[in-house]
Coordinates of C-alpha atoms in Angstrom, one line a residue:
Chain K
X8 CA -11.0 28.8 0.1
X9 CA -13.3 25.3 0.7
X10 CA -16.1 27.6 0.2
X11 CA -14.9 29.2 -3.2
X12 CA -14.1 25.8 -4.4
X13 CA -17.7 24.4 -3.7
X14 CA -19.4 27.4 -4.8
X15 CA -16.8 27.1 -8.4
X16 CA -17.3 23.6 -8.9
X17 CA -21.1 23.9 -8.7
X18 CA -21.3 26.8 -10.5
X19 CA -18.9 24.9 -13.5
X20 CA -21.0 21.7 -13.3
X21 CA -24.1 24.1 -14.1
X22 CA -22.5 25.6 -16.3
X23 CA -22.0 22.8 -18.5
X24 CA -24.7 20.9 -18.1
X25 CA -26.6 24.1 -19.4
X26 CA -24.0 24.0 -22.4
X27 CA -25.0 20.4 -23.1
X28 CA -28.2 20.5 -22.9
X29 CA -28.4 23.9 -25.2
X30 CA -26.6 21.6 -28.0
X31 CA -28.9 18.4 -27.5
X32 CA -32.4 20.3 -27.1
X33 CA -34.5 19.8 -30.3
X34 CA -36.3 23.3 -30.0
X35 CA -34.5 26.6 -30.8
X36 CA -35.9 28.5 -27.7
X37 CA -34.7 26.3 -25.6
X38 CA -31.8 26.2 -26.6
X39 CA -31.3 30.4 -26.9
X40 CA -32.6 30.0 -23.1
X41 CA -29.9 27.4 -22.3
X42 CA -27.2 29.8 -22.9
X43 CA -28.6 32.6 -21.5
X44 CA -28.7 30.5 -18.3
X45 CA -24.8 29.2 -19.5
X46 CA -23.8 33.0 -19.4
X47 CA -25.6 33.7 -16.6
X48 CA -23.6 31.0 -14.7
X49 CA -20.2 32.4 -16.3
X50 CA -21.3 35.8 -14.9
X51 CA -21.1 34.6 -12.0
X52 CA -17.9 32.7 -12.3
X53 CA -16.1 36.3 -13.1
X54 CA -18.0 37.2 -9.8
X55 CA -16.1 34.5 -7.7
X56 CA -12.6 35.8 -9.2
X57 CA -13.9 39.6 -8.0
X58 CA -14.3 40.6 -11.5
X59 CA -17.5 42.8 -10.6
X60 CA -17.3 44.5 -13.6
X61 CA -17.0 41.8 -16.5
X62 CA -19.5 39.5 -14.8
X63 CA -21.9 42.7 -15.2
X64 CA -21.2 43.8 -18.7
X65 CA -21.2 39.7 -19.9
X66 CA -25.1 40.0 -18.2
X67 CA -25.7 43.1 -19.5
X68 CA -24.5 42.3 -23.3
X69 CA -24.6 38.6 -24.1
X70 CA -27.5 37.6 -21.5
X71 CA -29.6 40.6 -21.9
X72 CA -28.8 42.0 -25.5
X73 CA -27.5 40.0 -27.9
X74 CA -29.4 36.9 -26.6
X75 CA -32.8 38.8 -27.4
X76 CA -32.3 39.5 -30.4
X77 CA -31.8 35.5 -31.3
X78 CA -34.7 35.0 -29.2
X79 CA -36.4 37.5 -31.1
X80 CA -35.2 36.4 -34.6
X81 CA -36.1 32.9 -33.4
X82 CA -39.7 33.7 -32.7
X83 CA -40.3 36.1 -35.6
X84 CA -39.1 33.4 -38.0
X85 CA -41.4 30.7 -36.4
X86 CA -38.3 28.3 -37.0
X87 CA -37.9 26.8 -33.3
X88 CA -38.6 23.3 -34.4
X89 CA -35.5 21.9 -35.8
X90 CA -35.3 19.9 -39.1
X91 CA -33.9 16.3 -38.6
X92 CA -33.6 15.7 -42.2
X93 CA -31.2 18.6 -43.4
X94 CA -27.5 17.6 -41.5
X95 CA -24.5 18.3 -43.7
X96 CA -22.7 15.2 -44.3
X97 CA -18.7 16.3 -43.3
X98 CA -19.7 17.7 -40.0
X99 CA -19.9 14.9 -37.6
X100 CA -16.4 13.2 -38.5
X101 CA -15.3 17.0 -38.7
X102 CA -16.1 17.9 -35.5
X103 CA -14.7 14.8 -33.9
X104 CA -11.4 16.0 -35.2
X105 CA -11.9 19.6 -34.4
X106 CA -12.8 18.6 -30.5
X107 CA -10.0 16.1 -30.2
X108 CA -7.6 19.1 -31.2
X109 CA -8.9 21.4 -28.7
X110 CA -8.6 18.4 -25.9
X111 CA -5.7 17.9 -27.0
X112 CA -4.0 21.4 -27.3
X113 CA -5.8 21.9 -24.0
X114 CA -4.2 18.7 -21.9
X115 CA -1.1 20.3 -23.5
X116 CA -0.9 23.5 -21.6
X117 CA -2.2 22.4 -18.5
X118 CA 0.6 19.1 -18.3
X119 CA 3.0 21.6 -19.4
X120 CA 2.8 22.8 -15.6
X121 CA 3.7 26.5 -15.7
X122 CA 0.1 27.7 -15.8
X123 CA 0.1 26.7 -12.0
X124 CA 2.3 28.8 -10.4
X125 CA 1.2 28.0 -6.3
X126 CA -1.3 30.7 -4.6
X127 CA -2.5 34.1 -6.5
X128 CA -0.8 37.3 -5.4
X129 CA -3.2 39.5 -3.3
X130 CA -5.6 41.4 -5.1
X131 CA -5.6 45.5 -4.7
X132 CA -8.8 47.3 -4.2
X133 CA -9.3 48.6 -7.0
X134 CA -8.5 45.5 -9.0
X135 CA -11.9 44.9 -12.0
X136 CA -12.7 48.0 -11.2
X137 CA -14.2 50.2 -14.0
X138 CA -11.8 53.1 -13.4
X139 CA -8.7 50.6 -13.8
X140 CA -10.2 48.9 -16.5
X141 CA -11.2 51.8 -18.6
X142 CA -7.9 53.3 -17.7
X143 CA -6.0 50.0 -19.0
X144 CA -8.5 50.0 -22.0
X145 CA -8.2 53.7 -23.2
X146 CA -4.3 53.8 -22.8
X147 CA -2.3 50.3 -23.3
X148 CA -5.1 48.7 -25.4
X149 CA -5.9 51.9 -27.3
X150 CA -5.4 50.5 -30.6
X151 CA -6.5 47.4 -30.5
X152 CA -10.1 49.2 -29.1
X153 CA -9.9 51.1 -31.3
X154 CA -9.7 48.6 -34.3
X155 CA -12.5 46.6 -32.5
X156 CA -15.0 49.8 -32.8
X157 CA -14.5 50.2 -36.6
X158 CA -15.0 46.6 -37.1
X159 CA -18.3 46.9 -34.9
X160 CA -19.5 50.0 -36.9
X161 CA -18.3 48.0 -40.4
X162 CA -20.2 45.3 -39.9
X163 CA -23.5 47.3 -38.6
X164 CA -23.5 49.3 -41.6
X165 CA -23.1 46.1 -43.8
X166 CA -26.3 44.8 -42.0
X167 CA -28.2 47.9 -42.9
X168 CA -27.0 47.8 -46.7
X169 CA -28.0 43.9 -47.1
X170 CA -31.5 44.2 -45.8
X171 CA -31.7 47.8 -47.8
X172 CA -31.3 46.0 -51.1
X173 CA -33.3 43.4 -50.3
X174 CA -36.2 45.8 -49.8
X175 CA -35.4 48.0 -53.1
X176 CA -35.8 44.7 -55.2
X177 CA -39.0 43.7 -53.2
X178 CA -40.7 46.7 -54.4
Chain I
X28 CA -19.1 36.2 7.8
X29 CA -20.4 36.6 11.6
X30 CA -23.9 35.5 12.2
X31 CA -24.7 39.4 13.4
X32 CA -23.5 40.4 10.0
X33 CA -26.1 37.6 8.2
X34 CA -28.9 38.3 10.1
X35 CA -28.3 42.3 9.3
X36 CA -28.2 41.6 5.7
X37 CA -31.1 38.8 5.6
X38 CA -33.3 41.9 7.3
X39 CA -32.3 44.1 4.5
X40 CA -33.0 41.7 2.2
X41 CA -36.9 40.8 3.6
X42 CA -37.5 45.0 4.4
X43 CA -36.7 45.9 0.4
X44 CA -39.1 42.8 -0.9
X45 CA -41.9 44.2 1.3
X46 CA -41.1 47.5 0.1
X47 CA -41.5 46.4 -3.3
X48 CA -45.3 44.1 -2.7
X49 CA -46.7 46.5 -0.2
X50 CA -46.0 49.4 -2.0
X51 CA -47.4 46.9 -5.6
X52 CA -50.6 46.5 -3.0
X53 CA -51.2 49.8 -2.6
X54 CA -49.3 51.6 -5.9
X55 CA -52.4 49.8 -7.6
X56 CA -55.0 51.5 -5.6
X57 CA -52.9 55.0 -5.7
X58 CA -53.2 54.7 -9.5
X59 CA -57.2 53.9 -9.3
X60 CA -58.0 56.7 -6.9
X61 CA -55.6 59.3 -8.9
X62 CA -57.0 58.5 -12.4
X63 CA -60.6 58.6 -10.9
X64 CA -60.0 62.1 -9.2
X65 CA -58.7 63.1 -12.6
X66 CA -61.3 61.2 -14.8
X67 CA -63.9 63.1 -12.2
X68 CA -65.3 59.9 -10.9
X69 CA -64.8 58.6 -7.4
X70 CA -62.7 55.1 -7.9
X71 CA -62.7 52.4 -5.9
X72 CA -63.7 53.3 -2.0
X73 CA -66.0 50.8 -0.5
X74 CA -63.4 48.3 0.8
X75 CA -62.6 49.6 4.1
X76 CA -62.1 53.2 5.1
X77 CA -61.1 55.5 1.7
X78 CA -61.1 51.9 -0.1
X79 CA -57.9 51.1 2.0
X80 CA -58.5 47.5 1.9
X81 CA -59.3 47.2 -1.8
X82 CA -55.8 45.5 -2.6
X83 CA -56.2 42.7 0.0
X84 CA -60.1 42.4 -2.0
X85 CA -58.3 41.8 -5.3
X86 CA -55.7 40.0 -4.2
X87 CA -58.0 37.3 -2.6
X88 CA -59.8 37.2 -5.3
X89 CA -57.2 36.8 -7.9
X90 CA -56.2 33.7 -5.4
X91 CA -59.5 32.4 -6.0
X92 CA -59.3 32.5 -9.7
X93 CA -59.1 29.1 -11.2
X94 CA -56.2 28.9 -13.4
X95 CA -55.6 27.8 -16.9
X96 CA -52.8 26.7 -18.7
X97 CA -54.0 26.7 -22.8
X98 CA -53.4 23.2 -24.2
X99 CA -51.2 24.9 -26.9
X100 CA -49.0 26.3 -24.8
X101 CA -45.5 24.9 -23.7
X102 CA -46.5 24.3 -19.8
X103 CA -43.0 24.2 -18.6
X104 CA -42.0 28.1 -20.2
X105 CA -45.7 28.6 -19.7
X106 CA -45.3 28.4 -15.5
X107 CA -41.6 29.8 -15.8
X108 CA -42.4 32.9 -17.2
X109 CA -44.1 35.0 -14.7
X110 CA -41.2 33.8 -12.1
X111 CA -39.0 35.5 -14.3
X112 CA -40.5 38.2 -15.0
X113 CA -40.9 38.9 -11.0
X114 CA -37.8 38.2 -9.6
X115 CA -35.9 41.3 -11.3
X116 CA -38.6 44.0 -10.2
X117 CA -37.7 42.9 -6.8
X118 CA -33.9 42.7 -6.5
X119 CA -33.4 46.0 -8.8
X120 CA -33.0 48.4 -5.6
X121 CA -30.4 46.2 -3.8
X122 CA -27.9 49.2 -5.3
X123 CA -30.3 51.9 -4.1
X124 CA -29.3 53.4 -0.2
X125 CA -32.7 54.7 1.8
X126 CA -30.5 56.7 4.0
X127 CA -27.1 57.9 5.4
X128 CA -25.0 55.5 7.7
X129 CA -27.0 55.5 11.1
X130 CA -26.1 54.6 14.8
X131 CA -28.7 52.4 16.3
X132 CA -27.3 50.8 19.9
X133 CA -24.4 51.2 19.9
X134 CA -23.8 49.6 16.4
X135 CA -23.9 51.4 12.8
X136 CA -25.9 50.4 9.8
X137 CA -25.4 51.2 6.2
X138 CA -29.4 51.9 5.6
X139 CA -29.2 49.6 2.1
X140 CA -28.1 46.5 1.0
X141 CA -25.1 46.8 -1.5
X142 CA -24.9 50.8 -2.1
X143 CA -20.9 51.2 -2.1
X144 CA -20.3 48.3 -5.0
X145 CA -18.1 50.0 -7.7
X146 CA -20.5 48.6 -10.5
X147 CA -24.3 49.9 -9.0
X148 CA -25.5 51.4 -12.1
X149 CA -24.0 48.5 -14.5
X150 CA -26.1 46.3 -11.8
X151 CA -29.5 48.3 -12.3
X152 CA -28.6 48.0 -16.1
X153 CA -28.3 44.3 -16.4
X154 CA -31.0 43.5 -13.9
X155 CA -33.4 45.7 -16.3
X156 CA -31.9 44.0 -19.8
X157 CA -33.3 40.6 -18.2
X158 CA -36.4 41.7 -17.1
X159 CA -37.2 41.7 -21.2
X160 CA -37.0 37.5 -21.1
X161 CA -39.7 37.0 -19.0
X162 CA -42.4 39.0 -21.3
X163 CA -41.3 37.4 -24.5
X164 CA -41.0 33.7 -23.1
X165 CA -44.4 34.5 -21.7
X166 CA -46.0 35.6 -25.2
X167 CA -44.1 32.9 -27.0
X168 CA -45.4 29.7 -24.7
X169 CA -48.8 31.0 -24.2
X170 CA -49.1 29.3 -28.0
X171 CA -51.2 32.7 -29.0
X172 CA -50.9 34.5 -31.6
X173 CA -51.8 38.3 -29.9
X174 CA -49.6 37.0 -26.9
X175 CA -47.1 36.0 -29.3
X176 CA -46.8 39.5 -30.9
X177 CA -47.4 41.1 -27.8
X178 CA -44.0 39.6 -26.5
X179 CA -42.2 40.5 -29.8
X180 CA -43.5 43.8 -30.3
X181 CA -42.5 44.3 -25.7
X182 CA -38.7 43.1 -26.8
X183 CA -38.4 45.2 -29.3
X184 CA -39.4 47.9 -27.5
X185 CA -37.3 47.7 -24.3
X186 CA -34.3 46.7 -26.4
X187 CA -34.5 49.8 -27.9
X188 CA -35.0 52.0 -25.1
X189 CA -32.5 50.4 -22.9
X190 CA -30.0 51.9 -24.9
X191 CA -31.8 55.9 -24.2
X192 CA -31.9 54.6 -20.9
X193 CA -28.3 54.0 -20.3
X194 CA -27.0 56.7 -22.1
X195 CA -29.5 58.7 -19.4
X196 CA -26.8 57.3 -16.9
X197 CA -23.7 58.3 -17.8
X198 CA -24.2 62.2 -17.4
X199 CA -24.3 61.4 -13.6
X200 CA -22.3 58.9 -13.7
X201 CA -19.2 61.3 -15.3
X202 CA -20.4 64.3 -12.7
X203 CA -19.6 62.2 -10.0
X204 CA -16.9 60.6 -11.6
X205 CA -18.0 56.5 -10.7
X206 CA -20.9 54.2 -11.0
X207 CA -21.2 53.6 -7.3
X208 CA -24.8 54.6 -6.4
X209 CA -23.0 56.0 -2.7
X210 CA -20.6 58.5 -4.7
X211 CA -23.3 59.6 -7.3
X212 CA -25.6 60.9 -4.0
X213 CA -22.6 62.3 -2.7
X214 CA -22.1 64.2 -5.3
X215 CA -25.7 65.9 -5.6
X216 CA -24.9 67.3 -1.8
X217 CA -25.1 70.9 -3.0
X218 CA -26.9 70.5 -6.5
X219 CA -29.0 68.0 -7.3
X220 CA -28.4 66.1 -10.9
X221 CA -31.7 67.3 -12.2
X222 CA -30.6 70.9 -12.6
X223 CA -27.2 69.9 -14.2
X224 CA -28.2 67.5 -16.1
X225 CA -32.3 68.3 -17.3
X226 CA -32.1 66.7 -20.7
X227 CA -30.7 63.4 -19.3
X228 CA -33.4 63.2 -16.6
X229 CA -35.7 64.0 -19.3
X230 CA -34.6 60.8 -21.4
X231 CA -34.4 58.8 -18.5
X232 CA -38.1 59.7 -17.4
X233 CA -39.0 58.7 -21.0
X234 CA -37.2 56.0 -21.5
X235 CA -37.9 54.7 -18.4
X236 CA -41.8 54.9 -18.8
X237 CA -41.3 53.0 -22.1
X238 CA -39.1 50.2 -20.5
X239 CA -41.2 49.7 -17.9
X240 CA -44.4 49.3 -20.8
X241 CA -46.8 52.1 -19.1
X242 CA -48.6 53.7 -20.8
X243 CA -48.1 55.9 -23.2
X244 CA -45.9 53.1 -24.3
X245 CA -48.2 50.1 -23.3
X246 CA -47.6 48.6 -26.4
X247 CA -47.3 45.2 -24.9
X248 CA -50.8 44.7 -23.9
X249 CA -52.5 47.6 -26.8
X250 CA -55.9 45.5 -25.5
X251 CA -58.0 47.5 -28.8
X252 CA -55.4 45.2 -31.5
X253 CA -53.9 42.5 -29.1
X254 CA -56.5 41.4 -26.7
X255 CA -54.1 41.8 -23.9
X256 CA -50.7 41.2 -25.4
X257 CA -48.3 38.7 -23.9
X258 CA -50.6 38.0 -20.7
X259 CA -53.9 37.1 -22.2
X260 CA -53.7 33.7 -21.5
X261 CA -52.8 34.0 -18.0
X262 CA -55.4 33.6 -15.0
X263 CA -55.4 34.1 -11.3
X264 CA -51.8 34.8 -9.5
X265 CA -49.8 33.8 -12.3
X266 CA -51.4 36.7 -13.9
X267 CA -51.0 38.6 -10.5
X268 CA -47.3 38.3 -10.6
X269 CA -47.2 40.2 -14.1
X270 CA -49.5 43.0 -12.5
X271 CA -47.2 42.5 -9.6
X272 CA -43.7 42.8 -11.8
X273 CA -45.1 46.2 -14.0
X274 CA -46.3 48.0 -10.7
X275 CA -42.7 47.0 -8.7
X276 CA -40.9 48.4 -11.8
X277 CA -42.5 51.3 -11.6
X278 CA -41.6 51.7 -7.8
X279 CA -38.0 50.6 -8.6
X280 CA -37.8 53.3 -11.6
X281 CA -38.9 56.0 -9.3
X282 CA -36.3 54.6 -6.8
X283 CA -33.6 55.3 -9.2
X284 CA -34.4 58.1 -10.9
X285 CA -35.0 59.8 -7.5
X286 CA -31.8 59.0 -6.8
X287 CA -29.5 59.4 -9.6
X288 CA -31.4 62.8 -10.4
X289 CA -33.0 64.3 -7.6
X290 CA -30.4 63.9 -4.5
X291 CA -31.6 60.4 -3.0
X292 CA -32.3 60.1 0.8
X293 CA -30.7 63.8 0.8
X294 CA -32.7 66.9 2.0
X295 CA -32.2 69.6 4.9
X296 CA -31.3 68.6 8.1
X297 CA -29.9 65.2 6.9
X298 CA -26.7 65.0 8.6
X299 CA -28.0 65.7 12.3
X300 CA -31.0 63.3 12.2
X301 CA -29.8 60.6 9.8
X302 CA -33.3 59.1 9.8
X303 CA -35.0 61.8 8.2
X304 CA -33.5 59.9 4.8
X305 CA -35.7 57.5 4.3
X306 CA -38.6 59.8 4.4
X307 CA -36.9 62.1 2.1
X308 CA -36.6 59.5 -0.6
X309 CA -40.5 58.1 -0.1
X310 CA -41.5 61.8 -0.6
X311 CA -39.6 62.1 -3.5
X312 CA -40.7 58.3 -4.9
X313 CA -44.0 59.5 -4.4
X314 CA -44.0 62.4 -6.5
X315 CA -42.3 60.5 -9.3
X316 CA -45.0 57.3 -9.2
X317 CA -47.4 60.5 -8.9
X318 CA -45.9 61.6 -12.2
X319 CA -46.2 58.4 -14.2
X320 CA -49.6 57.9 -13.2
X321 CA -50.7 61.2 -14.5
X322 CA -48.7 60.4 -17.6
X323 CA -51.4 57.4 -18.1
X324 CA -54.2 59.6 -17.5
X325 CA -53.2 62.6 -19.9
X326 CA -51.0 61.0 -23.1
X327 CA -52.9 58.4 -25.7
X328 CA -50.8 55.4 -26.5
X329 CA -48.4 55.8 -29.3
X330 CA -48.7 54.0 -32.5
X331 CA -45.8 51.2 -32.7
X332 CA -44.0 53.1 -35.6
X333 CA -43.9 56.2 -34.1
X334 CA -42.6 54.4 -30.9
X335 CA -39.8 53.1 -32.5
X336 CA -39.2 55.9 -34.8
X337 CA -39.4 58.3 -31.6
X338 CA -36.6 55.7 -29.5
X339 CA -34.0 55.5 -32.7
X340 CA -34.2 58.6 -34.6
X341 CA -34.8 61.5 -31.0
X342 CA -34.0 59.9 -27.7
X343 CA -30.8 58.0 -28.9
X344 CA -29.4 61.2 -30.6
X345 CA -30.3 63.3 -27.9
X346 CA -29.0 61.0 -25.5
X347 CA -25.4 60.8 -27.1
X348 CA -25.6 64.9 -27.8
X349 CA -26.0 65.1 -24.1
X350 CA -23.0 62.9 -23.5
X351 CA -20.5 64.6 -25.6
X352 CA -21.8 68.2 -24.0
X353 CA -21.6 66.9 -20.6
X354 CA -18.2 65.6 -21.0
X355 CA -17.1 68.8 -23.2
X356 CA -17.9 71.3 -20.3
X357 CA -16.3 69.1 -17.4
X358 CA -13.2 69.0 -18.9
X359 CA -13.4 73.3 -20.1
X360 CA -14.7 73.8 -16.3
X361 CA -12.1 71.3 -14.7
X362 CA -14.5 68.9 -13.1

């Protein structure tokens, strides 16, 4: 137990000093490589609470795909240097009001007490594994997957028909 | 966790890194003396008896090498990248076993470091996405154009294999019905993968070549249009741990397609002397690194279109085609 809560709290100050520090960083790669680190730490946060299988799938998809391709974008675009001048006026007093409301809604739920409910039943063996969880996924959550997947394939093809008209009128 | 226990997995730990750098020391003198046999010249063979101490030769003299950092380039990335680029070639086979539970006095030993964990190939997956960070970040700080493009052209590349590569995995994976690495060799006892499953080992051997950037898909470091690619500004061992990172790839690619296709540590004889296993699984790892060398030596490197087109428009398909058969005749023959 001692050794789980050094191991989380370590783990969690990493975790947001490498969120910080992606926000604060003038340069765009660093700050793509500051959350790769972020999810790297998260991945092994899900490790800690035997999620095996999330913590390899969040490595696998944000860390090792998705991250890339902004890495890649990034580079391509030569754009890593940050433009000081260009800051949209309403967004500093509007993100003081947004965070206040998410401290705020968060203090809520953890005061309200019933989040804490003493220890954690006992975990069975095959608990995060990816027989339960596809089995969970393919029958209670059917729909909802589902509805994900067409969203996914929605949005791909509305990718490919942006940058297809952008290359007819280039010709 | 009882000190026995520590120490047993600490060994494990030190036996699979040497593994992975003595067989990088002398996988680079394998590939020399099999392209020269097959180029007709002799190769390197003055080192030592049959050139066997040509690796410690290059390696002392890549110590020796002074080493550079550009002034362009962005020295902290600059020095990170080859780290990174290292350290997944070398923990990739903690989900491989080298052999069946043995008894050793008096105690038994699982011969591998994490073989039984429900999520093996998922591991081998993620490990592999990663390895992609440390080739661009390398290209990118080296402030160089060629190493710039390089790294661009290298992620674009293994993004797009990884996905032939993973869909390579799941015919074994549903045969065997889990993506432990343990229960996949279990499952090849009486047929190996290859025979049930040719067109996925097929895709895997591809896509594995190109995610690994050997040639025929060295795009990465074309040296006729990019210099070098995204090492040409790197010197000495900083460039030695990039050499080191492609060659421990390759062993770690043979590792795993030797064992997801061809049976692993199994072979005849293996449950009355358990320690035949691990020589089972060198022969075969062998013969695969044997395999991609010879690929070097016969294909010419593709052209970057035709790479791409190749990876989107045939492996992917194929790939899914050979999901949706594989899982079509389990269910008509009842798994």
């Amino acid at each position: 137990m001692t050794i789980d809560l050094v191991l989380f709290f370590g783990l969690a100050l990493i975790a947001v000093v490498a969120a910080i520090a992606m926000i604060a960083s003038r340069n765009a790669v660093y700050s793509a490589l500051f959350l790769v680190f972020n999810f790297l730490t998260v991945a092994t946060l899900y490790l800690l609470l035997n999620a095996a299988f999330i913590a390899v799938v969040q490595v696998t998809v944000y860390a090792g795909a998705i991250m890339v391709l902004f890495l890649f974008v990034i580079m391509l675009l030569g754009t890593e240097r940050e433009s000081i001048g260009g800051r949209i006026r309403w967004q500093m007093p509007l993100s003081i009001v947004l965070g206040l409301a998410l401290a705020g809604e968060l203090a809520y739920v953890l005061l309200r007490n019933d989040i804490v409910q003493g220890p954690l039943a006992d975990l069975t063996v095959e608990f995060g594994s990816p027989a339960s969880i596809g089995r969970v996924l393919f029958n209670e959550y059917l729909v909802p997957f589902e509805v994900t997947s067409i969203l996914l394939l929605v949005a791909m093809i509305g990718a490919i028909v942006i940058t297809r008209k952008q290359r007819e009128e280039g010709k | 966790m009882s000190l026995a226990l520590l120490i047993e997995w600490s060994l494990k730990s030190v036996v699979i890194i040497l593994v992975i750098l003595g067989g990088f020391a002398y996988l680079t003198l394998f590939e020399r003396r099999v392209l020269a046999r097959m180029q007709t010249r002799i190769g390197p063979n003055r080192a030592g008896p049959w050139g066997l101490l040509q690796p410690v030769a290059d390696g002392v003299k890549l110590i020796f090498n002074e080493e550079l950092i550009p002034a362009q380039a962005d020295k902290v990335l600059f020095l990170l990248a080859p780290v990174i680029t290292v350290v997944p070639a070398l923990i990739l086979l903690a989900v491989i076993p080298f052999g069946p539970e043995v008894t050793l006095f008096g105690r038994s030993y699982y011969l591998g470091l994490a073989s039984n964990v429900n999520v093996g190939v998922l591991y081998i997956l993620a490990v592999s996405s990663i390895a992609v960070y440390g080739i661009v970040i390398a290209g990118w700080a080296s402030g160089n154009k060629y190493a710039l493009l390089g790294g661009v052209r290298s992620t674009a590349q293994m993004v797009s294999y990884e996905l032939a590569l993973a869909l390579a995995f799941v015919g074994p994976i549903m045969l065997a019905g889990s993506m432990s690495v343990d229960a996949i060799i279990e499952g090849q006892r009486h047929l190996w993968y290859v025979i049930l499953q040719p067109l996925g080992f097929l895709i895997f051997l591809i896509a594995a070549v190109a995610e690994i950037n050997r040639a025929p898909f060295d795009m990465p470091e074309a040296e006729q249009e990019l210099v070098a690619g995204y090492h040409a500004e790197y010197s000495g061992m900083k460039f030695a741990l990039f050499f080191m990172a492609e060659y421990g790839k390759m062993i770690a690619v043979s590792f795993i397609a030797a064992t997801m296709f061809l049976g692993g540590y199994l072979g005849p004889f293996i449950d009355r002397w358990p320690l035949l296993g691990p020589i089972y699984l060198f022969i075969k790892v062998v013969a695969l690194l044997f395999f991609i060398v010879w690929l070097r030596a016969t294909f010419p490197r593709f052209r970057y279109d035709q790479l791409m087109a190749f990876g989107w428009k045939i492996l992917l398909p194929l790939g899914l085609l050979n999901v949706v058969v594989t899982g079509v005749i389990i269910v008509l023959v009842g798994g």
